[in-house]
Amino acid sequence: MNNYYAVDPYEHAAVRDAMLLKISAFPAARWFALIDRGFEHGLKHFGANGENEYCLYRHGRLERLAEVSPCLISLSNFSPERLKGFLGSLLVHCRTRPMLSFIQSGRTGDEIADGWQAFLEVETDDAQRFLLRFADTRVLPALARCTKAIWDGLSNGLEEWLIVNRTGEMEALPLLKTGTVSLGNTGKAVIDSNEFACLLESGLPDALADQLHEHFPNLLSERGGAANYQLLQATCDLAKKYGLEAFPEQMALSVAVLFSQGNLLEDPQFESWMQQKPWSGGSLEAALGEYLEKMETTQ
């Protein structure tokens, strides 16, 4: 089964033309595409001139993962016509996957890649390490919102960082440049428990979408990816409000919301029902099923 991403495909020609205008407005600037080759695992790789590509997994144990590494691709060494064709091909390749963003910087590709080495893996307060997939455009806005110091370190030396957001629109990320990056004993950036919790919470709608695609794909196929994300985000907000912390409960609520075409969230009695928690000691899934049946009979 193919992977599912809660994003809308963009109009590649419109994004291409917007980027060409950006680049032509700053002809002396260095521009790069940042792609997450993790989304190409087991699939066709986008071909770029090796001289213009800067792999981030270039040192130590991560070097073994170079095939799925985030990579910077320089856009500054093309003639206008070649750049138009290159951008068009790149955008078509990435169109349905959240794997592409654009960067303007006064630094070289090697300087940016070297400066990012401390952020490829981050440490929690208790010294656990995990990969930070910051080239994933679903993750980037959450990093800017949740991890001020880490985001400051990532955006250091950058003039612009542009993503194609979930609705297919170009979006500029805020470059704060005000924090101090804390490095752990291994030289990795440190993320505190609140920041880590914020990232996990931000990723919950996508985690639910992934499981829904595996077990209930028909519930997602009735609307676009961005619309599904909005419904799942609203579901997560409701689950948090009423203390549904277990993933199976969040999943059950998501199934009910999507099955109802989102009408469950608009039902005037539903929040009162959630507050009373009539399923306590029993099955939330079964209780939601009964509630939906009653909704249908009263409509």
Tab-separated table of C-alpha atoms in Angstrom:
chain	number	residue	atom	x	y	z
A	1	MET	CA	0.000	0.000	0.000
A	2	ASN	CA	1.285	3.477	-0.885
A	3	ASN	CA	2.086	5.939	1.868
A	4	TYR	CA	-0.459	8.635	2.683
A	5	TYR	CA	0.386	12.289	3.311
A	6	ALA	CA	-2.257	14.713	4.571
A	7	VAL	CA	-1.300	17.398	2.061
A	8	ASP	CA	-2.789	18.690	-1.178
A	9	PRO	CA	-0.742	18.391	-4.381
A	10	TYR	CA	0.383	21.809	-5.574
A	11	GLU	CA	0.192	23.378	-9.021
A	12	HIS	CA	3.801	22.792	-9.977
A	13	ALA	CA	3.859	25.429	-12.742
A	14	ALA	CA	2.576	28.112	-10.352
A	15	VAL	CA	5.157	27.233	-7.691
A	16	ARG	CA	7.893	27.077	-10.332
A	17	ASP	CA	7.022	30.542	-11.641
A	18	ALA	CA	6.835	31.979	-8.111
A	19	MET	CA	10.293	30.616	-7.343
A	20	LEU	CA	11.716	31.935	-10.628
A	21	LEU	CA	10.440	35.399	-9.705
A	22	LYS	CA	11.991	35.104	-6.244
A	23	ILE	CA	15.343	34.027	-7.628
A	24	SER	CA	15.398	36.699	-10.345
A	25	ALA	CA	14.625	39.378	-7.733
A	26	PHE	CA	17.822	38.446	-5.844
A	27	PRO	CA	20.236	37.462	-8.633
A	28	ALA	CA	23.326	37.725	-6.424
A	29	ALA	CA	21.880	35.505	-3.681
A	30	ARG	CA	22.491	31.791	-3.272
A	31	TRP	CA	19.347	29.705	-3.572
A	32	PHE	CA	18.963	26.038	-2.682
A	33	ALA	CA	16.274	23.401	-2.818
A	34	LEU	CA	16.176	21.178	0.275
A	35	ILE	CA	14.767	17.722	-0.435
A	36	ASP	CA	14.196	14.868	1.986
A	37	ARG	CA	15.326	11.752	0.142
A	38	GLY	CA	13.740	9.649	2.871
A	39	PHE	CA	10.525	10.035	0.862
A	40	GLU	CA	12.266	8.374	-2.091
A	41	HIS	CA	13.164	5.202	-0.200
A	42	GLY	CA	12.453	2.269	-2.486
A	43	LEU	CA	11.308	4.655	-5.223
A	44	LYS	CA	12.875	6.600	-8.070
A	45	HIS	CA	15.396	9.225	-6.929
A	46	PHE	CA	15.413	12.683	-8.413
A	47	GLY	CA	18.572	13.073	-10.453
A	48	ALA	CA	20.662	16.136	-9.644
A	49	ASN	CA	24.133	17.114	-10.765
A	50	GLY	CA	26.431	15.796	-8.045
A	51	GLU	CA	28.461	19.007	-8.052
A	52	ASN	CA	25.339	20.953	-7.081
A	53	GLU	CA	24.137	18.541	-4.373
A	54	TYR	CA	25.131	18.623	-0.703
A	55	CYS	CA	24.171	15.559	1.319
A	56	LEU	CA	23.568	16.248	5.022
A	57	TYR	CA	24.320	12.719	6.253
A	58	ARG	CA	28.025	13.099	5.525
A	59	HIS	CA	29.803	12.163	8.758
A	60	GLY	CA	29.912	9.287	11.262
A	61	ARG	CA	27.222	6.664	11.488
A	62	LEU	CA	24.696	8.748	9.555
A	63	GLU	CA	26.901	8.510	6.472
A	64	ARG	CA	25.572	4.973	6.039
A	65	LEU	CA	22.110	6.491	5.536
A	66	ALA	CA	23.229	8.823	2.745
A	67	GLU	CA	20.713	7.305	0.324
A	68	VAL	CA	17.816	8.653	2.435
A	69	SER	CA	19.556	11.826	3.588
A	70	PRO	CA	18.150	15.321	3.285
A	71	CYS	CA	20.073	17.080	0.520
A	72	LEU	CA	20.649	20.667	-0.524
A	73	ILE	CA	20.623	21.283	-4.271
A	74	SER	CA	22.138	24.539	-5.501
A	75	LEU	CA	19.900	26.524	-7.852
A	76	SER	CA	22.480	29.229	-8.545
A	77	ASN	CA	24.498	27.565	-11.307
A	78	PHE	CA	21.827	27.371	-13.986
A	79	SER	CA	20.968	29.571	-16.931
A	80	PRO	CA	17.401	30.958	-16.721
A	81	GLU	CA	16.078	28.407	-19.221
A	82	ARG	CA	17.818	25.456	-17.590
A	83	LEU	CA	16.654	26.607	-14.158
A	84	LYS	CA	13.046	26.729	-15.364
A	85	GLY	CA	13.272	23.177	-16.649
A	86	PHE	CA	15.125	21.909	-13.578
A	87	LEU	CA	12.636	23.459	-11.144
A	88	GLY	CA	9.730	22.109	-13.160
A	89	SER	CA	11.117	18.575	-13.060
A	90	LEU	CA	11.929	18.822	-9.344
A	91	LEU	CA	8.469	20.105	-8.457
A	92	VAL	CA	6.717	17.410	-10.481
A	93	HIS	CA	8.860	14.769	-8.758
A	94	CYS	CA	7.988	16.023	-5.250
A	95	ARG	CA	4.409	17.107	-5.957
A	96	THR	CA	2.483	14.673	-3.752
A	97	ARG	CA	5.058	14.387	-0.972
A	98	PRO	CA	6.015	16.888	1.773
A	99	MET	CA	9.718	16.717	0.930
A	100	LEU	CA	10.676	20.035	-0.683
A	101	SER	CA	11.517	23.523	0.555
A	102	PHE	CA	13.641	26.423	-0.692
A	103	ILE	CA	16.372	28.391	1.050
A	104	GLN	CA	18.133	31.664	0.366
A	105	SER	CA	21.460	32.229	2.114
A	106	GLY	CA	24.747	34.020	1.801
A	107	ARG	CA	26.449	30.753	2.761
A	108	THR	CA	27.660	28.005	0.475
A	109	GLY	CA	25.994	24.610	0.397
A	110	ASP	CA	28.861	23.056	2.336
A	111	GLU	CA	28.696	25.787	4.979
A	112	ILE	CA	24.967	25.260	5.498
A	113	ALA	CA	25.338	21.468	5.584
A	114	ASP	CA	28.198	21.661	8.082
A	115	GLY	CA	26.260	24.122	10.254
A	116	TRP	CA	23.327	21.726	10.407
A	117	GLN	CA	25.291	18.713	11.630
A	118	ALA	CA	24.355	19.337	15.285
A	119	PHE	CA	20.641	19.226	14.381
A	120	LEU	CA	20.449	16.000	12.378
A	121	GLU	CA	20.050	14.142	15.671
A	122	VAL	CA	18.816	15.803	18.846
A	123	GLU	CA	18.960	14.777	22.500
A	124	THR	CA	16.121	14.769	25.008
A	125	ASP	CA	16.606	15.838	28.625
A	126	ASP	CA	17.398	12.230	29.548
A	127	ALA	CA	20.051	11.898	26.796
A	128	GLN	CA	17.954	9.874	24.350
A	129	ARG	CA	18.769	10.604	20.714
A	130	PHE	CA	16.492	10.640	17.693
A	131	LEU	CA	16.682	11.799	14.090
A	132	LEU	CA	15.171	15.219	13.474
A	133	ARG	CA	13.472	15.066	10.060
A	134	PHE	CA	13.509	18.818	9.548
A	135	ALA	CA	13.459	18.564	5.745
A	136	ASP	CA	9.912	17.156	6.035
A	137	THR	CA	7.666	20.167	5.375
A	138	ARG	CA	5.055	18.821	7.804
A	139	VAL	CA	7.683	19.093	10.550
A	140	LEU	CA	9.242	22.467	9.698
A	141	PRO	CA	6.367	24.711	10.892
A	142	ALA	CA	6.190	22.737	14.149
A	143	LEU	CA	9.922	23.225	14.703
A	144	ALA	CA	9.522	26.965	14.237
A	145	ARG	CA	6.677	26.977	16.756
A	146	CYS	CA	7.889	24.421	19.317
A	147	THR	CA	11.686	24.632	19.456
A	148	LYS	CA	12.836	28.216	19.500
A	149	ALA	CA	16.529	27.579	20.195
A	150	ILE	CA	16.836	24.660	17.771
A	151	TRP	CA	14.928	26.590	15.125
A	152	ASP	CA	17.220	29.556	15.672
A	153	GLY	CA	20.214	27.300	15.092
A	154	LEU	CA	18.728	25.778	11.943
A	155	SER	CA	17.855	29.160	10.472
A	156	ASN	CA	21.159	30.792	11.392
A	157	GLY	CA	22.701	32.352	8.289
A	158	LEU	CA	19.541	31.962	6.200
A	159	GLU	CA	17.700	34.873	4.614
A	160	GLU	CA	14.563	32.966	3.594
A	161	TRP	CA	13.102	29.509	4.092
A	162	LEU	CA	10.061	28.770	1.937
A	163	ILE	CA	7.846	25.702	1.996
A	164	VAL	CA	4.871	24.570	-0.029
A	165	ASN	CA	2.351	24.145	2.762
A	166	ARG	CA	-0.419	21.576	3.147
A	167	THR	CA	-2.835	23.497	0.932
A	168	GLY	CA	-0.281	23.834	-1.869
A	169	GLU	CA	0.591	27.484	-1.189
A	170	MET	CA	4.047	29.009	-0.795
A	171	GLU	CA	4.714	29.944	2.833
A	172	ALA	CA	7.674	31.772	4.363
A	173	LEU	CA	8.821	30.396	7.711
A	174	PRO	CA	9.774	32.845	10.489
A	175	LEU	CA	13.528	33.137	10.956
A	176	LEU	CA	13.884	34.256	14.576
A	177	LYS	CA	17.648	34.313	15.188
A	178	THR	CA	17.285	35.094	18.872
A	179	GLY	CA	17.997	31.854	20.763
A	180	THR	CA	21.026	30.077	22.164
A	181	VAL	CA	21.424	26.451	21.156
A	182	SER	CA	22.173	24.023	23.988
A	183	LEU	CA	24.359	21.088	22.957
A	184	GLY	CA	24.467	17.824	24.897
A	185	ASN	CA	27.532	15.794	25.771
A	186	THR	CA	27.569	14.266	22.288
A	187	GLY	CA	27.479	17.631	20.535
A	188	LYS	CA	23.820	17.210	19.573
A	189	ALA	CA	21.198	19.904	20.073
A	190	VAL	CA	19.087	19.391	23.193
A	191	ILE	CA	15.286	19.446	23.153
A	192	ASP	CA	13.555	19.840	26.520
A	193	SER	CA	10.496	17.873	27.588
A	194	ASN	CA	8.018	20.660	26.783
A	195	GLU	CA	9.432	21.117	23.286
A	196	PHE	CA	9.416	17.372	22.705
A	197	ALA	CA	5.792	17.129	23.844
A	198	CYS	CA	4.883	20.005	21.529
A	199	LEU	CA	6.472	18.229	18.554
A	200	LEU	CA	4.677	14.976	19.370
A	201	GLU	CA	1.365	16.795	19.679
A	202	SER	CA	1.968	18.587	16.371
A	203	GLY	CA	2.619	15.276	14.644
A	204	LEU	CA	-0.457	13.505	16.022
A	205	PRO	CA	-2.828	14.329	13.113
A	206	ASP	CA	-0.308	12.853	10.674
A	207	ALA	CA	0.170	9.769	12.859
A	208	LEU	CA	-3.596	9.275	12.890
A	209	ALA	CA	-3.785	9.795	9.121
A	210	ASP	CA	-1.144	7.114	8.645
A	211	GLN	CA	-3.107	4.575	10.686
A	212	LEU	CA	-6.389	5.542	9.068
A	213	HIS	CA	-4.836	4.995	5.650
A	214	GLU	CA	-3.744	1.527	6.721
A	215	HIS	CA	-7.000	0.423	8.332
A	216	PHE	CA	-9.777	2.714	6.998
A	217	PRO	CA	-8.537	4.138	3.670
A	218	ASN	CA	-12.061	4.839	2.406
A	219	LEU	CA	-12.565	7.390	5.180
A	220	LEU	CA	-9.686	9.464	3.800
A	221	SER	CA	-10.475	9.100	0.108
A	222	GLU	CA	-13.606	11.248	0.280
A	223	ARG	CA	-11.703	14.545	0.591
A	224	GLY	CA	-8.294	16.047	-0.060
A	225	GLY	CA	-5.280	15.681	2.187
A	226	ALA	CA	-5.424	19.202	3.629
A	227	ALA	CA	-9.139	18.833	4.432
A	228	ASN	CA	-8.432	15.529	6.178
A	229	TYR	CA	-5.657	17.199	8.155
A	230	GLN	CA	-7.979	19.997	9.289
A	231	LEU	CA	-10.568	17.490	10.501
A	232	LEU	CA	-7.931	15.420	12.281
A	233	GLN	CA	-6.404	18.507	13.906
A	234	ALA	CA	-9.838	19.519	15.193
A	235	THR	CA	-10.306	15.952	16.451
A	236	CYS	CA	-6.974	16.085	18.288
A	237	ASP	CA	-7.937	19.409	19.874
A	238	LEU	CA	-11.195	17.879	21.089
A	239	ALA	CA	-9.444	14.758	22.387
A	240	LYS	CA	-6.998	16.917	24.332
A	241	LYS	CA	-9.807	19.043	25.765
A	242	TYR	CA	-11.577	15.981	27.183
A	243	GLY	CA	-8.555	13.983	28.264
A	244	LEU	CA	-8.379	11.292	25.574
A	245	GLU	CA	-4.658	10.600	25.798
A	246	ALA	CA	-4.503	6.976	24.607
A	247	PHE	CA	-3.866	6.576	20.887
A	248	PRO	CA	-6.632	3.930	20.434
A	249	GLU	CA	-9.149	6.404	21.879
A	250	GLN	CA	-7.879	9.190	19.628
A	251	MET	CA	-8.126	6.786	16.701
A	252	ALA	CA	-11.713	5.828	17.581
A	253	LEU	CA	-12.708	9.487	17.758
A	254	SER	CA	-11.011	10.177	14.413
A	255	VAL	CA	-12.875	7.316	12.728
A	256	ALA	CA	-16.176	8.662	14.059
A	257	VAL	CA	-15.434	12.223	12.932
A	258	LEU	CA	-14.431	11.196	9.406
A	259	PHE	CA	-17.317	8.714	9.102
A	260	SER	CA	-19.707	11.567	9.946
A	261	GLN	CA	-18.059	13.813	7.315
A	262	GLY	CA	-17.068	16.116	10.165
A	263	ASN	CA	-20.679	16.591	11.267
A	264	LEU	CA	-19.889	15.105	14.662
A	265	LEU	CA	-17.741	18.134	15.456
A	266	GLU	CA	-20.671	20.432	14.640
A	267	ASP	CA	-23.265	18.512	16.636
A	268	PRO	CA	-24.461	20.832	19.451
A	269	GLN	CA	-24.854	17.967	21.946
A	270	PHE	CA	-21.578	16.191	21.306
A	271	GLU	CA	-19.272	18.187	23.573
A	272	SER	CA	-21.699	17.775	26.453
A	273	TRP	CA	-21.676	14.030	25.757
A	274	MET	CA	-17.873	14.033	25.715
A	275	GLN	CA	-17.777	15.867	29.023
A	276	GLN	CA	-20.047	13.280	30.657
A	277	LYS	CA	-17.894	10.369	29.355
A	278	PRO	CA	-20.696	7.779	29.236
A	279	TRP	CA	-18.245	5.177	27.926
A	280	SER	CA	-16.208	5.137	31.166
A	281	GLY	CA	-15.361	1.552	32.010
A	282	GLY	CA	-16.493	0.420	28.580
A	283	SER	CA	-15.682	0.950	24.913
A	284	LEU	CA	-15.392	4.462	23.508
A	285	GLU	CA	-15.610	2.994	20.008
A	286	ALA	CA	-18.947	1.313	20.765
A	287	ALA	CA	-20.289	4.412	22.506
A	288	LEU	CA	-19.377	6.589	19.527
A	289	GLY	CA	-21.102	4.132	17.209
A	290	GLU	CA	-24.305	4.401	19.250
A	291	TYR	CA	-24.051	8.196	19.273
A	292	LEU	CA	-23.673	8.314	15.489
A	293	GLU	CA	-26.729	6.066	15.060
A	294	LYS	CA	-28.786	8.444	17.220
A	295	MET	CA	-27.487	11.400	15.189
A	296	GLU	CA	-28.683	9.763	11.967
A	297	THR	CA	-32.164	9.035	13.315
A	298	THR	CA	-32.674	12.629	14.508
A	299	GLN	CA	-31.579	14.275	11.255
